[in-house]
Amino acid sequence: MAWPRLRRRRAVPAPAVPAPCALGRHTVHTERLLLHTPATQLDLVAAIATGSDGGAQRWLGLRDEEIVADIRLRETLVRMRPGDSDRRLPRELLATFELDPGADVTVLVAVRRDDGRYAGALQLNHADGQTGGWLAPHARGLGLGAELFHAGALLGHAHFGMDTVHAGTEATNAASRGALTRAGFVPAEGPPRHTLRDGREIDSTWFRHESGPVGRCRAAAWSDPGLGPAGCDRRPTGGSATGG
């Protein structure tokens, strides 16, 4: 009997941790995800690509111009890590992601902490306190949805000072409803029907997440000078979020 020769695997580098929140850029940690404001256009487009497949768009219902429709490009982006380079990608994707101080929505790109790949995206609307997001195909079914929504609640409470964070999903989307529940969201009142951006009308269900003490970080103060600055590189309070 001969022992098989073991191949030495290349170590997977841990994702680089962005600087603490400042100048409109946010950083949020969960147990298995690192979420941060896009640093480059590649970060933003890759985040969009993670939710551009048919499985995600069944629920998200974005318009064609809002997704990465090219399958080859989408698959390339979803395999990448922040900082990766690929000659096949347009050079303009290497440009810095410029922040808009007047934007109503904050977008964070999600990265897996185990292998550094782009894992999804998170959004928070400042006007109505509504959060939402999606995961890449390789990040689904691992319980990361609960961590993603927990990060959305944390972004609203600890970064923007919101007492209540809201979320909605299609009534038949059991995975999303379960992830919201595990993230600490509870059922809330809301319109029974909702029109997606592609025009489809769906049955909807709504949730809310309430917090004790809230806070605001330097990044939020940058977009609204009336907010008092407070340093932050936020991690979940009361234990990290974990998905089931």
Backbone as JSON, one array per atom type, in Angstrom:
{
  "sequence": "MAWPRLRRRRAVPAPAVPAPCALGRHTVHTERLLLHTPATQLDLVAAIATGSDGGAQRWLGLRDEEIVADIRLRETLVRMRPGDSDRRLPRELLATFELDPGADVTVLVAVRRDDGRYAGALQLNHADGQTGGWLAPHARGLGLGAELFHAGALLGHAHFGMDTVHAGTEATNAASRGALTRAGFVPAEGPPRHTLRDGREIDSTWFRHESGPVGRCRAAAWSDPGLGPAGCDRRPTGGSATGG",
  "N": [[0.85, -1.18, 0.0], [0.58, 2.17, -0.84], [1.07, 5.46, 0.32], [-0.84, 8.23, -0.71], [0.49, 11.01, -2.5], [0.41, 14.16, -1.1], [-0.84, 17.15, -2.24], [0.31, 20.42, -1.94], [-1.68, 23.0, -1.03], [-2.41, 26.24, -2.24], [-2.36, 28.98, -0.08], [-5.27, 30.76, 0.84], [-5.6, 34.13, 0.63], [-6.56, 36.33, 3.25], [-9.28, 38.67, 3.14], [-8.54, 42.11, 2.62], [-8.9, 44.43, 5.22], [-10.88, 47.24, 5.21], [-10.29, 50.71, 6.1], [-11.41, 52.22, 9.23], [-14.74, 53.68, 9.53], [-15.15, 56.69, 7.71], [-15.36, 59.87, 6.1], [-17.66, 59.4, 4.48], [-17.45, 56.7, 3.9], [-18.21, 53.43, 4.8], [-17.71, 50.69, 7.07], [-18.54, 47.42, 7.96], [-18.64, 44.57, 10.01], [-19.39, 41.09, 10.14], [-19.63, 37.74, 11.45], [-18.81, 36.11, 9.3], [-18.72, 37.72, 7.1], [-17.44, 40.6, 5.46], [-18.25, 43.88, 5.06], [-18.26, 46.77, 3.06], [-18.02, 50.17, 1.86], [-17.88, 50.53, -1.66], [-14.63, 50.65, -3.1], [-13.6, 50.88, -5.61], [-14.74, 51.1, -9.06], [-14.88, 48.52, -9.94], [-15.47, 47.08, -7.59], [-18.14, 47.92, -7.2], [-19.46, 47.07, -9.6], [-18.96, 44.34, -9.51], [-20.37, 43.69, -7.19], [-22.96, 44.17, -8.07], [-23.06, 42.2, -10.04], [-23.15, 39.86, -8.52], [-25.8, 39.53, -7.9], [-27.12, 39.25, -10.3], [-27.91, 37.0, -11.66], [-30.38, 34.62, -12.89], [-31.66, 33.27, -10.77], [-31.49, 35.05, -8.6], [-32.71, 37.32, -9.69], [-35.29, 36.53, -9.99], [-36.49, 37.18, -7.61], [-35.56, 39.79, -7.04], [-36.09, 41.47, -9.25], [-34.96, 43.54, -10.93], [-34.33, 46.06, -13.47], [-33.22, 45.47, -16.88], [-31.03, 47.1, -17.54], [-29.9, 47.51, -15.11], [-28.47, 45.39, -14.21], [-25.77, 42.95, -14.53], [-25.74, 41.67, -17.47], [-24.29, 40.13, -19.29], [-23.22, 36.91, -19.43], [-20.66, 35.66, -19.32], [-18.99, 37.75, -18.41], [-20.25, 38.25, -15.98], [-19.86, 35.82, -14.57], [-17.09, 35.84, -14.39], [-16.63, 38.11, -12.76], [-17.92, 37.35, -10.37], [-16.28, 35.36, -9.43], [-14.09, 36.72, -8.58], [-11.9, 38.58, -6.32], [-11.74, 41.5, -4.23], [-9.36, 43.77, -5.46], [-8.23, 41.97, -7.23], [-6.96, 41.4, -10.57], [-7.75, 41.35, -14.04], [-7.14, 40.85, -17.36], [-9.16, 40.82, -19.19], [-11.13, 42.49, -18.33], [-12.76, 45.66, -18.57], [-10.78, 48.63, -18.52], [-11.78, 50.84, -17.24], [-13.04, 49.92, -15.0], [-11.21, 49.9, -13.01], [-11.14, 52.37, -11.95], [-11.55, 54.8, -9.32], [-14.24, 54.56, -7.03], [-16.52, 57.02, -6.87], [-18.0, 58.93, -4.34], [-21.32, 60.14, -3.72], [-22.41, 62.78, -1.99], [-25.06, 63.55, -1.71], [-26.65, 61.36, -2.09], [-29.44, 59.16, -1.57], [-29.29, 56.54, -0.88], [-27.22, 54.17, 0.66], [-24.7, 51.99, -0.38], [-23.19, 48.91, 0.18], [-20.53, 46.67, -0.47], [-20.34, 43.18, -0.16], [-18.06, 40.83, 1.17], [-16.67, 37.6, 1.33], [-15.23, 36.31, 4.27], [-13.77, 34.02, 4.47], [-12.61, 33.23, 2.01], [-12.3, 35.54, 0.58], [-13.79, 36.23, -1.69], [-16.08, 38.18, -3.72], [-19.23, 38.53, -2.3], [-21.81, 39.53, -2.3], [-24.27, 42.15, -1.91], [-25.35, 45.05, -0.08], [-27.92, 47.33, 0.78], [-29.03, 50.49, 2.03], [-31.64, 52.65, 2.57], [-31.73, 56.01, 3.25], [-33.9, 57.67, 3.56], [-36.32, 56.26, 4.14], [-35.46, 54.29, 5.83], [-35.19, 51.67, 4.95], [-33.78, 48.5, 4.35], [-31.99, 46.18, 2.26], [-30.81, 43.44, 0.2], [-28.56, 41.1, -1.44], [-27.14, 37.86, -2.23], [-24.24, 36.26, -3.66], [-24.27, 33.45, -5.96], [-22.46, 31.44, -4.97], [-22.51, 31.97, -2.3], [-24.92, 31.41, -1.23], [-27.33, 29.54, 0.69], [-25.82, 29.02, 2.93], [-26.35, 30.19, 5.3], [-25.64, 32.83, 5.33], [-27.35, 34.86, 4.68], [-28.76, 35.76, 6.92], [-26.7, 37.04, 8.29], [-26.13, 39.07, 6.49], [-28.5, 40.62, 6.54], [-28.5, 41.28, 9.23], [-26.28, 42.93, 9.26], [-27.34, 45.0, 7.77], [-29.25, 46.01, 9.56], [-27.54, 46.82, 11.59], [-26.06, 48.79, 10.25], [-28.03, 50.73, 9.88], [-28.84, 51.33, 12.58], [-26.42, 51.77, 14.16], [-24.76, 53.3, 12.59], [-26.21, 55.27, 11.2], [-27.99, 56.18, 13.05], [-30.67, 55.31, 13.27], [-33.76, 54.47, 14.75], [-35.47, 52.44, 13.98], [-35.25, 49.92, 11.56], [-36.29, 48.92, 8.38], [-37.55, 46.25, 6.29], [-38.47, 44.47, 3.34], [-39.99, 41.73, 1.56], [-40.77, 39.27, -0.97], [-43.79, 37.5, -0.48], [-43.71, 34.74, -0.85], [-41.06, 34.09, -0.66], [-39.35, 32.13, 1.04], [-36.72, 31.71, 1.95], [-35.63, 34.29, 2.23], [-37.41, 35.4, 4.12], [-36.89, 33.73, 6.3], [-34.17, 34.33, 6.77], [-34.32, 37.03, 7.5], [-35.79, 36.8, 9.88], [-33.99, 35.31, 11.48], [-32.07, 37.21, 11.71], [-33.1, 38.9, 13.53], [-35.24, 40.51, 12.84], [-38.71, 41.39, 12.96], [-42.18, 40.64, 12.17], [-44.0, 43.19, 10.43], [-46.33, 45.86, 9.73], [-47.42, 46.62, 6.41], [-47.79, 47.49, 2.89], [-49.82, 45.17, 1.07], [-49.24, 44.51, -1.55], [-46.59, 44.92, -3.92], [-44.67, 46.7, -6.28], [-42.14, 45.69, -8.36], [-38.97, 46.82, -9.74], [-38.82, 46.07, -12.37], [-41.4, 46.13, -13.16], [-43.09, 44.07, -12.43], [-45.72, 42.96, -10.31], [-46.04, 41.97, -6.97], [-46.99, 39.8, -4.22], [-46.41, 40.98, -1.01], [-44.43, 40.97, 2.03], [-43.61, 42.33, 5.23], [-41.06, 43.58, 7.44], [-39.51, 44.62, 10.54], [-36.78, 46.04, 12.38], [-35.75, 46.81, 15.56], [-33.86, 48.83, 17.84], [-31.84, 49.33, 20.82], [-29.86, 51.69, 22.29], [-28.71, 54.01, 19.85], [-26.42, 55.11, 17.26], [-24.12, 57.29, 15.5], [-21.78, 57.39, 12.86], [-18.53, 58.58, 11.7], [-18.62, 58.51, 8.94], [-21.33, 58.82, 8.32], [-21.7, 61.36, 9.34], [-20.21, 62.8, 7.53], [-21.81, 62.84, 5.23], [-23.94, 64.26, 6.2], [-23.48, 67.11, 7.64], [-24.64, 68.02, 9.98], [-24.72, 66.01, 11.81], [-23.28, 64.66, 14.73], [-19.83, 63.73, 14.94], [-18.52, 60.44, 15.4], [-16.25, 57.93, 16.11], [-16.02, 54.86, 14.25], [-15.89, 51.45, 13.55], [-17.66, 49.25, 12.94], [-18.71, 46.34, 14.67], [-20.94, 43.54, 15.16], [-23.11, 44.07, 17.88], [-23.65, 42.49, 21.01], [-22.93, 39.95, 20.22], [-21.95, 38.1, 17.27], [-23.75, 38.0, 14.19], [-25.27, 35.04, 13.03], [-26.03, 32.75, 10.49], [-28.57, 30.3, 9.87]],
  "CA": [[0.0, 0.0, 0.0], [1.35, 3.4, -0.92], [0.36, 6.66, 0.72], [-0.9, 9.19, -1.82], [1.23, 12.24, -2.31], [-0.48, 15.28, -0.84], [-0.49, 18.39, -2.91], [0.26, 21.6, -1.08], [-2.62, 23.98, -1.55], [-2.06, 27.64, -2.04], [-3.15, 29.61, 0.97], [-6.18, 31.78, 0.37], [-5.35, 35.33, 1.42], [-7.72, 36.94, 3.89], [-9.59, 39.95, 2.52], [-8.02, 43.29, 3.3], [-9.92, 45.12, 6.01], [-10.83, 48.67, 4.95], [-10.11, 51.58, 7.26], [-12.66, 52.54, 9.95], [-15.64, 54.6, 8.84], [-14.75, 58.08, 7.61], [-15.54, 60.53, 4.81], [-18.71, 58.77, 3.7], [-17.19, 55.28, 3.64], [-18.59, 52.62, 5.95], [-17.21, 49.31, 7.21], [-19.33, 46.61, 8.9], [-18.18, 43.2, 10.11], [-20.13, 40.03, 10.81], [-18.74, 36.61, 11.68], [-18.25, 35.55, 8.06], [-18.77, 38.7, 6.02], [-16.9, 41.95, 5.6], [-19.01, 44.76, 4.17], [-17.67, 48.1, 3.03], [-18.32, 51.02, 0.71], [-16.99, 50.22, -2.79], [-13.45, 51.49, -3.27], [-13.4, 51.05, -7.05], [-15.89, 50.74, -9.89], [-14.91, 47.06, -9.97], [-16.22, 46.65, -6.42], [-19.56, 48.16, -7.42], [-19.99, 46.23, -10.67], [-18.93, 42.96, -9.01], [-21.49, 43.54, -6.26], [-24.17, 44.04, -8.9], [-23.0, 40.91, -10.72], [-23.49, 38.76, -7.62], [-27.24, 39.37, -7.87], [-27.64, 39.42, -11.66], [-28.33, 35.72, -12.25], [-31.82, 34.41, -12.91], [-32.17, 32.89, -9.45], [-31.64, 36.25, -7.78], [-33.63, 38.27, -10.3], [-36.66, 36.06, -9.76], [-36.99, 37.89, -6.44], [-35.18, 41.2, -7.02], [-36.87, 42.15, -10.28], [-34.34, 44.76, -11.43], [-34.42, 46.25, -14.91], [-32.08, 44.91, -17.6], [-29.9, 48.02, -17.49], [-29.42, 47.58, -13.73], [-27.77, 44.15, -13.88], [-24.71, 42.53, -15.46], [-26.45, 40.67, -18.27], [-23.33, 39.27, -19.99], [-22.98, 35.76, -18.55], [-19.21, 35.46, -19.13], [-18.49, 38.82, -17.54], [-20.83, 38.05, -14.65], [-19.19, 34.71, -13.91], [-15.73, 36.28, -14.08], [-16.69, 39.02, -11.62], [-18.33, 36.65, -9.15], [-15.15, 34.56, -8.96], [-12.99, 37.59, -8.21], [-11.75, 39.18, -5.0], [-11.3, 42.89, -4.34], [-7.93, 43.91, -5.73], [-7.82, 41.1, -8.33], [-6.89, 42.01, -11.89], [-8.04, 40.45, -15.14], [-6.95, 41.62, -18.58], [-10.39, 40.84, -19.98], [-12.05, 43.47, -17.79], [-12.53, 47.04, -19.03], [-9.88, 49.38, -17.65], [-12.52, 51.82, -16.45], [-13.46, 49.33, -13.73], [-10.17, 50.14, -12.01], [-11.28, 53.74, -11.46], [-12.05, 54.96, -7.96], [-15.68, 54.77, -6.87], [-16.73, 58.36, -6.33], [-19.18, 59.03, -3.51], [-22.24, 61.26, -3.92], [-22.88, 63.17, -0.66], [-26.5, 63.74, -1.69], [-27.37, 60.11, -2.4], [-30.39, 58.69, -0.55], [-29.05, 55.12, -0.61], [-25.85, 53.72, 0.89], [-24.47, 50.65, -0.91], [-21.98, 48.24, 0.65], [-20.2, 45.4, -1.11], [-20.07, 42.12, 0.83], [-16.95, 39.95, 0.82], [-16.52, 36.45, 2.23], [-14.01, 36.4, 5.05], [-12.99, 32.78, 4.39], [-11.8, 33.15, 0.78], [-12.14, 36.87, 0.01], [-14.55, 36.49, -2.91], [-17.26, 39.02, -3.65], [-20.3, 37.66, -1.82], [-23.13, 40.11, -2.44], [-24.39, 43.6, -1.72], [-26.31, 45.51, 0.92], [-28.35, 48.7, 0.57], [-29.84, 51.13, 3.08], [-32.25, 53.91, 2.16], [-31.73, 56.94, 4.38], [-35.18, 58.36, 3.67], [-37.36, 55.45, 4.79], [-34.87, 53.3, 6.72], [-35.37, 50.32, 4.43], [-32.57, 47.81, 3.93], [-32.18, 45.03, 1.4], [-29.56, 42.99, -0.36], [-28.55, 39.8, -2.1], [-25.91, 37.08, -2.12], [-23.75, 35.57, -4.85], [-24.64, 32.03, -5.96], [-21.6, 30.62, -4.13], [-22.69, 32.33, -0.9], [-26.29, 31.08, -0.82], [-27.52, 28.26, 1.36], [-24.8, 28.86, 3.98], [-26.74, 30.98, 6.46], [-25.08, 34.17, 5.27], [-28.42, 35.83, 4.53], [-29.03, 36.36, 8.23], [-25.61, 37.97, 8.59], [-26.28, 40.22, 5.6], [-29.58, 41.47, 7.06], [-28.04, 41.82, 10.51], [-25.41, 44.05, 8.92], [-28.22, 46.1, 7.36], [-29.8, 46.59, 10.78], [-26.43, 47.49, 12.28], [-25.76, 50.0, 9.5], [-29.05, 51.73, 10.19], [-28.85, 51.72, 13.99], [-25.15, 52.21, 14.74], [-24.06, 54.23, 11.7], [-27.07, 56.38, 10.8], [-28.82, 56.61, 14.16], [-32.09, 54.98, 13.07], [-34.38, 53.66, 15.79], [-36.1, 51.29, 13.34], [-34.83, 49.59, 10.21], [-37.37, 48.16, 7.75], [-37.2, 45.38, 5.16], [-39.61, 43.8, 2.73], [-39.66, 40.64, 0.65], [-41.94, 38.61, -1.55], [-44.42, 36.63, 0.52], [-43.36, 33.33, -1.09], [-39.61, 33.92, -0.56], [-39.13, 31.55, 2.37], [-35.33, 31.89, 2.35], [-35.46, 35.66, 2.68], [-38.16, 35.58, 5.36], [-36.16, 33.04, 7.36], [-32.95, 35.07, 7.07], [-34.71, 38.23, 8.24], [-36.17, 36.39, 11.23], [-32.79, 34.94, 12.21], [-31.3, 38.43, 11.93], [-33.74, 39.69, 14.58], [-36.38, 41.27, 12.33], [-40.02, 40.86, 13.33], [-43.2, 41.06, 11.21], [-44.48, 44.56, 10.56], [-47.38, 46.22, 8.78], [-46.95, 47.17, 5.15], [-48.72, 47.23, 1.79], [-49.84, 43.75, 0.68], [-48.72, 44.36, -2.9], [-45.43, 45.76, -4.18], [-44.25, 46.67, -7.67], [-40.69, 45.63, -8.53], [-38.46, 47.81, -10.69], [-39.09, 45.61, -13.74], [-42.83, 46.26, -13.42], [-43.88, 42.97, -11.88], [-46.38, 43.22, -9.04], [-45.93, 40.76, -6.17], [-47.47, 39.81, -2.84], [-45.26, 41.35, -0.19], [-44.49, 40.87, 3.48], [-42.74, 43.39, 5.74], [-40.4, 43.33, 8.71], [-38.82, 45.76, 11.14], [-35.75, 45.72, 13.39], [-35.63, 47.93, 16.48], [-32.63, 48.77, 18.61], [-31.74, 50.15, 22.01], [-29.08, 52.89, 21.96], [-28.27, 54.13, 18.47], [-25.25, 55.98, 17.13], [-23.78, 57.76, 14.16], [-20.34, 57.31, 12.65], [-17.94, 59.69, 10.95], [-19.04, 58.44, 7.55], [-22.66, 59.41, 8.25], [-21.55, 62.79, 9.58], [-19.68, 63.39, 6.29], [-22.91, 63.08, 4.3], [-24.83, 65.21, 6.85], [-22.62, 67.8, 8.6], [-25.32, 68.29, 11.23], [-24.58, 64.88, 12.72], [-22.04, 64.68, 15.5], [-18.93, 62.63, 14.56], [-18.12, 59.43, 16.39], [-15.48, 56.91, 15.41], [-16.69, 53.57, 14.18], [-15.51, 50.34, 12.68], [-18.66, 48.53, 13.72], [-18.95, 44.9, 14.69], [-22.22, 43.31, 15.79], [-23.19, 44.15, 19.33], [-24.37, 41.36, 21.58], [-22.58, 38.7, 19.51], [-22.02, 38.18, 15.82], [-24.9, 37.36, 13.56], [-24.98, 33.77, 12.39], [-27.15, 32.22, 9.73], [-28.86, 28.9, 10.07]],
  "C": [[0.89, 1.24, 0.0], [0.5, 4.58, -0.49], [0.31, 7.62, -0.46], [-0.1, 10.44, -1.49], [0.25, 13.39, -2.15], [0.03, 16.51, -1.55], [-0.64, 19.56, -1.94], [-0.65, 22.64, -1.73], [-2.1, 25.4, -1.29], [-2.95, 28.24, -0.97], [-4.03, 30.7, 0.36], [-5.99, 33.01, 1.23], [-6.64, 35.87, 2.02], [-7.99, 38.28, 3.24], [-9.01, 41.1, 3.32], [-9.14, 44.02, 4.01], [-9.81, 46.61, 5.74], [-10.67, 49.47, 6.25], [-11.44, 51.82, 7.96], [-13.46, 53.61, 9.21], [-15.13, 56.04, 8.87], [-15.07, 58.59, 6.21], [-16.54, 59.8, 3.91], [-18.53, 57.3, 3.42], [-17.38, 54.47, 4.92], [-17.93, 51.24, 5.9], [-18.04, 48.61, 8.28], [-18.81, 45.18, 8.86], [-19.29, 42.3, 10.66], [-19.16, 38.86, 10.97], [-18.05, 36.14, 10.41], [-18.27, 36.5, 6.87], [-18.07, 39.99, 6.43], [-17.63, 42.82, 4.58], [-18.41, 46.16, 4.23], [-18.13, 48.86, 1.8], [-17.38, 50.65, -0.44], [-15.82, 51.19, -2.86], [-13.2, 51.8, -4.73], [-14.7, 50.75, -7.78], [-16.0, 49.22, -10.0], [-15.7, 46.52, -8.79], [-17.73, 46.78, -6.67], [-20.15, 47.21, -8.46], [-19.99, 44.76, -10.24], [-20.08, 42.71, -8.04], [-22.8, 43.39, -7.02], [-24.21, 42.67, -9.57], [-23.43, 39.76, -9.82], [-25.0, 38.53, -7.53], [-27.9, 39.46, -9.23], [-28.12, 38.13, -12.31], [-29.85, 35.56, -12.13], [-32.41, 34.05, -11.56], [-32.4, 34.08, -8.55], [-32.7, 37.17, -8.36], [-35.08, 37.8, -10.25], [-37.29, 36.85, -8.62], [-36.7, 39.39, -6.49], [-35.94, 42.02, -8.06], [-36.28, 43.47, -10.72], [-34.51, 44.86, -12.94], [-33.13, 45.75, -15.57], [-30.84, 45.79, -17.51], [-29.29, 48.15, -16.1], [-28.65, 46.34, -13.31], [-26.61, 43.93, -14.84], [-25.28, 41.36, -16.26], [-25.51, 39.69, -18.97], [-22.89, 38.14, -19.06], [-21.49, 35.57, -18.28], [-18.63, 36.5, -18.18], [-18.99, 38.62, -16.11], [-20.1, 36.94, -13.91], [-17.76, 35.06, -13.54], [-15.72, 37.15, -12.83], [-17.01, 38.3, -10.32], [-17.22, 35.78, -8.59], [-14.03, 35.42, -8.37], [-13.03, 38.02, -6.74], [-11.38, 40.64, -5.18], [-9.78, 42.97, -4.51], [-7.42, 42.99, -6.82], [-7.76, 41.89, -9.64], [-7.15, 40.95, -12.95], [-7.99, 41.27, -16.42], [-8.22, 41.73, -19.4], [-11.36, 41.92, -19.51], [-11.73, 44.86, -18.35], [-11.69, 47.82, -18.02], [-10.63, 50.37, -16.76], [-13.01, 51.25, -15.12], [-12.42, 49.53, -12.63], [-10.26, 51.54, -11.42], [-11.85, 53.76, -10.05], [-13.56, 55.16, -7.97], [-15.9, 56.1, -6.16], [-18.05, 58.42, -5.57], [-20.01, 60.26, -3.88], [-22.82, 61.64, -2.56], [-24.4, 63.3, -0.57], [-27.3, 62.49, -1.95], [-28.26, 59.68, -1.24], [-30.1, 57.26, -0.11], [-27.55, 54.88, -0.41], [-25.73, 52.27, 0.41], [-23.16, 50.12, -0.34], [-21.78, 46.96, -0.14], [-19.85, 44.4, -0.03], [-18.99, 41.19, 0.29], [-16.89, 38.8, 1.82], [-15.2, 36.55, 2.97], [-13.18, 35.13, 4.95], [-12.12, 32.73, 3.14], [-11.68, 34.48, 0.05], [-12.94, 37.18, -1.23], [-15.7, 37.46, -2.66], [-18.46, 38.12, -3.32], [-21.69, 38.24, -1.99], [-23.1, 41.61, -2.23], [-25.47, 43.88, -0.7], [-26.65, 46.96, 0.62], [-29.13, 49.19, 1.77], [-30.33, 52.47, 2.56], [-32.35, 54.83, 3.36], [-33.1, 57.56, 4.62], [-36.22, 57.56, 4.44], [-36.79, 54.36, 5.69], [-35.0, 51.87, 6.24], [-34.05, 49.74, 3.95], [-32.93, 46.62, 3.06], [-30.85, 44.61, 0.83], [-29.7, 41.63, -1.01], [-27.19, 39.15, -1.93], [-25.54, 36.46, -3.46], [-24.18, 34.1, -4.81], [-23.79, 31.17, -5.03], [-21.77, 30.91, -2.64], [-24.09, 31.99, -0.39], [-26.34, 29.71, -0.16], [-26.54, 27.99, 2.48], [-25.17, 29.62, 5.26], [-26.22, 32.4, 6.44], [-26.15, 35.25, 5.09], [-28.75, 36.52, 5.83], [-27.95, 37.36, 8.61], [-25.73, 39.23, 7.74], [-27.34, 41.17, 6.15], [-29.24, 42.03, 8.43], [-27.13, 43.02, 10.27], [-26.24, 45.25, 8.48], [-28.84, 46.8, 8.56], [-28.73, 47.39, 11.52], [-26.06, 48.79, 11.58], [-26.76, 51.1, 9.82], [-28.97, 52.25, 11.61], [-27.56, 52.41, 14.42], [-24.39, 53.2, 13.87], [-24.89, 55.46, 11.37], [-28.07, 56.79, 11.88], [-30.3, 56.32, 14.02], [-32.61, 54.12, 14.21], [-34.96, 52.37, 15.21], [-35.57, 51.15, 11.93], [-35.89, 48.66, 9.61], [-36.82, 47.29, 6.61], [-38.47, 44.74, 4.63], [-39.14, 42.71, 1.79], [-40.93, 40.05, 0.08], [-42.47, 37.58, -0.57], [-44.01, 35.18, 0.37], [-41.86, 33.07, -0.97], [-39.25, 33.44, 0.84], [-37.7, 31.78, 2.86], [-35.1, 33.29, 2.91], [-36.2, 35.91, 3.99], [-37.43, 34.92, 6.52], [-34.91, 33.78, 7.76], [-33.25, 36.33, 7.86], [-35.06, 37.88, 9.68], [-34.95, 36.04, 12.06], [-31.91, 36.16, 12.51], [-31.96, 39.33, 12.98], [-34.87, 40.59, 14.11], [-37.68, 40.58, 12.75], [-41.05, 41.36, 12.33], [-43.7, 42.47, 11.5], [-45.58, 44.81, 9.52], [-46.76, 46.83, 7.53], [-47.93, 46.85, 4.05], [-48.67, 45.78, 1.34], [-49.29, 43.48, -0.71], [-47.58, 45.35, -3.11], [-45.03, 45.59, -5.63], [-42.73, 46.72, -7.75], [-40.26, 46.59, -9.64], [-38.68, 47.38, -12.14], [-40.57, 45.63, -14.09], [-43.69, 45.15, -12.87], [-44.49, 43.36, -10.54], [-46.44, 41.92, -8.25], [-46.67, 40.93, -4.85], [-46.28, 40.05, -1.94], [-45.53, 41.12, 1.29], [-43.39, 41.75, 4.04], [-42.24, 43.06, 7.14], [-39.8, 44.63, 9.24], [-37.8, 45.24, 12.15], [-35.56, 46.95, 14.24], [-34.44, 47.71, 17.39], [-32.77, 49.57, 19.89], [-30.99, 51.43, 21.65], [-28.63, 52.86, 20.5], [-27.08, 55.08, 18.41], [-25.06, 56.41, 15.69], [-22.26, 57.75, 14.03], [-19.84, 58.49, 11.84], [-18.4, 59.7, 9.51], [-20.43, 59.06, 7.37], [-22.58, 60.91, 8.44], [-21.02, 63.5, 8.33], [-20.8, 63.73, 5.33], [-23.93, 64.04, 4.86], [-24.05, 65.93, 7.93], [-23.3, 68.09, 9.93], [-25.2, 67.18, 12.24], [-23.26, 64.98, 13.46], [-21.15, 63.52, 15.14], [-18.66, 61.71, 15.73], [-17.41, 58.33, 15.65], [-16.22, 55.6, 15.34], [-16.08, 52.67, 13.14], [-16.36, 49.21, 13.23], [-18.64, 47.03, 13.54], [-20.26, 44.67, 15.41], [-22.15, 43.41, 17.3], [-24.0, 42.97, 19.85], [-24.1, 40.06, 20.86], [-22.75, 38.85, 18.02], [-23.26, 37.49, 15.3], [-24.45, 36.05, 12.92], [-26.21, 33.27, 11.68], [-27.34, 30.75, 10.0], [-28.81, 28.11, 8.8]]
}
